[in-house]
Amino acid sequence: MVSTHPVGVQPSGNQYLPEKRSNTTLSPNQELLPLSARVNRHNCLEIGGCDVTTLVQQFGSPLYILDEETLRTACQQYRDTFKQYYKGESQVLYASKAWNCLAVCAIAASEGLGIDVVSGGELYTALKAGVSPDKIYLHGNNKSREELILAIESGCTIVADNWHELHTLVNIAEERLIASESTLSTQHSVLSTRIMLRLTPGIECHTHEYIRTGHLDSKFGFDPNDLDQVFAFVSKQPSLNCVGLHAHIGSQIFERQPHRDLGVVMVQWLRDAAKYDLELTELNVGGGLGIKYTESDDPPSIEEWSKAICEVVQQACADQNLPLPKLLCEPGRSLIATACVTAYTIGSAKVIPDIRTYVTIDGGMSDNPRPITYQSVYRAVVANKMSDSLTETVTLAGKHCESGDILIKNAQLPKTEPGDILVVMGTGAYNYSMASNYNRLPRPAAVLVANGEANLILQRETYQDIIRQDCLPERLK
Ligand code: LLP
């Protein structure tokens, strides 16, 4: 915890508020609370002009609260810094695995972003949200034939991951060609599938450090040692319109050097492709920029990260005497994590003298599986006691039948009572998208807040939803 307060003065939840600096827009990934967070005269947390305690009364608990200002600001910062620092064309994609739903896809698209999807379900959602198919990129290391056909027929780009997929794509194209010949003489080009190739760059990131290896042990993408074979194969397939290369090196990364190295490696690959008469015009460097989950996390800003990538790709192209490709990136976490908080209601407590005090909330590993899955660390405030001193150290436990269902160990909070509203920060990425119904808990609702208005973007699941897919065979009735 922050230890820079005068002796005898306890910090309060206010310490996490974004500090407005004059004339500078804060980089959302460097803040703990959403940009619109304030404390009102009732000592309560407000987000998007809405009192969090009122939101919980209105929409129930637990509740995901998504701040539109923070999400849009992050989208704009990525979009505008790529425009500013890159002399060629650029396109930012939102890696929607972080949080894929209609409203979030629609907001990202309205800011000019494309969408990266990794399954038929994410693709279907993006299409239904009105995202233009030419800005949708389908990823995945084992896409089904049905997923590929949906993407091809919708006009999306497919990021081809492996040999099996390339062969399947050629096979699908042949079938479509035969089908079209029986109807009318469709041009070959109309039937060619727009693809990119995903490669494993040999740069592996472990958040605060990274290693480079020749052969990277990753389930994703082509081995760079197969590059010649892949290029030779693709260049001979009239049904595949290969437009570029993709790589993604990891997530929650705080250093800029791994992405600089990636830029250099990828431009080298572009040059290699030219030997096969493959005119590759797009380069996608993936996502990975980290966010601040705790005071000690110090990620670069969106602008610093984007600038580093734009500069290195430009320089590498100049060195290799290559024209600038269209530059794409696909951040997920740094676009949306800080925009959302999860509000819970505090319930029971258990004091184990000299050991620990457990304070329990009405959700847990089903709405945020990151602590139990990755030992991720979060910070929390009590929304109705924002100015109170942080006098207690407690362990915040979820309500699941699982001892490991601990949301935050040693949380610094004011004195809490049942009914208080606990707000966990930085829950926009990989929370709802990885949520489950473990113990048959209905998934929480989500609201979008802006200018004092709250709109439901995900309904709370009901017990009817919980049994919707259950089937009871006649003989068991
Ligand atoms: N592109 C590709 C191909 C990816 O695999 C990922 C994330 C991204 C982009 C976005 O990366 P980001 O900007 O969000 O770091 N569930 C884990 C994170 C898994 C990330 C998977 N791939 C977590 O909760 O930390």
Coordinates of N, CA and C in Angstrom, one line a residue, residues 47 50-61 63 65 447 449 453-454:
I47 N -19.2 7.2 -10.5 CA -18.6 6.9 -11.7 C -19.5 7.3 -12.8
C50 N -22.7 8.8 -11.8 CA -23.7 8.0 -11.1 C -23.1 7.5 -9.8
D51 N -23.9 7.6 -8.7 CA -23.5 7.2 -7.4 C -23.5 5.6 -7.4
V52 N -22.4 5.0 -7.1 CA -22.3 3.6 -7.2 C -23.3 2.9 -6.2
T53 N -23.5 3.5 -5.1 CA -24.4 2.8 -4.1 C -25.9 2.8 -4.7
T54 N -26.2 3.9 -5.4 CA -27.5 4.0 -6.0 C -27.6 3.0 -7.2
L55 N -26.5 2.8 -7.9 CA -26.5 1.9 -9.1 C -26.8 0.5 -8.5
V56 N -26.2 0.2 -7.4 CA -26.4 -1.2 -6.8 C -27.9 -1.4 -6.4
Q57 N -28.4 -0.3 -5.8 CA -29.9 -0.4 -5.4 C -30.7 -0.6 -6.6
Q58 N -30.4 0.1 -7.7 CA -31.2 0.0 -8.9 C -31.0 -1.3 -9.7
F59 N -29.8 -1.7 -9.9 CA -29.5 -2.9 -10.8 C -29.1 -4.1 -10.1
G60 N -28.9 -4.1 -8.7 CA -28.6 -5.3 -8.0 C -27.1 -5.4 -7.8
S61 N -26.7 -6.5 -7.1 CA -25.3 -6.8 -6.8 C -25.1 -8.3 -6.9
L63 N -22.3 -6.1 -9.5 CA -22.6 -5.3 -10.7 C -21.3 -4.9 -11.4
I65 N -19.6 -2.2 -13.5 CA -20.0 -0.8 -13.9 C -18.9 -0.3 -14.9
V447 N -23.7 -2.4 -16.3 CA -24.2 -1.1 -16.8 C -23.1 -0.3 -17.4
V449 N -22.1 3.6 -17.8 CA -22.4 4.9 -17.2 C -21.7 6.0 -17.9
E453 N -26.0 9.0 -16.4 CA -27.0 8.1 -16.9 C -26.4 6.7 -16.9
A454 N -27.2 5.7 -16.5 CA -26.8 4.3 -16.5 C -27.7 3.5 -17.4

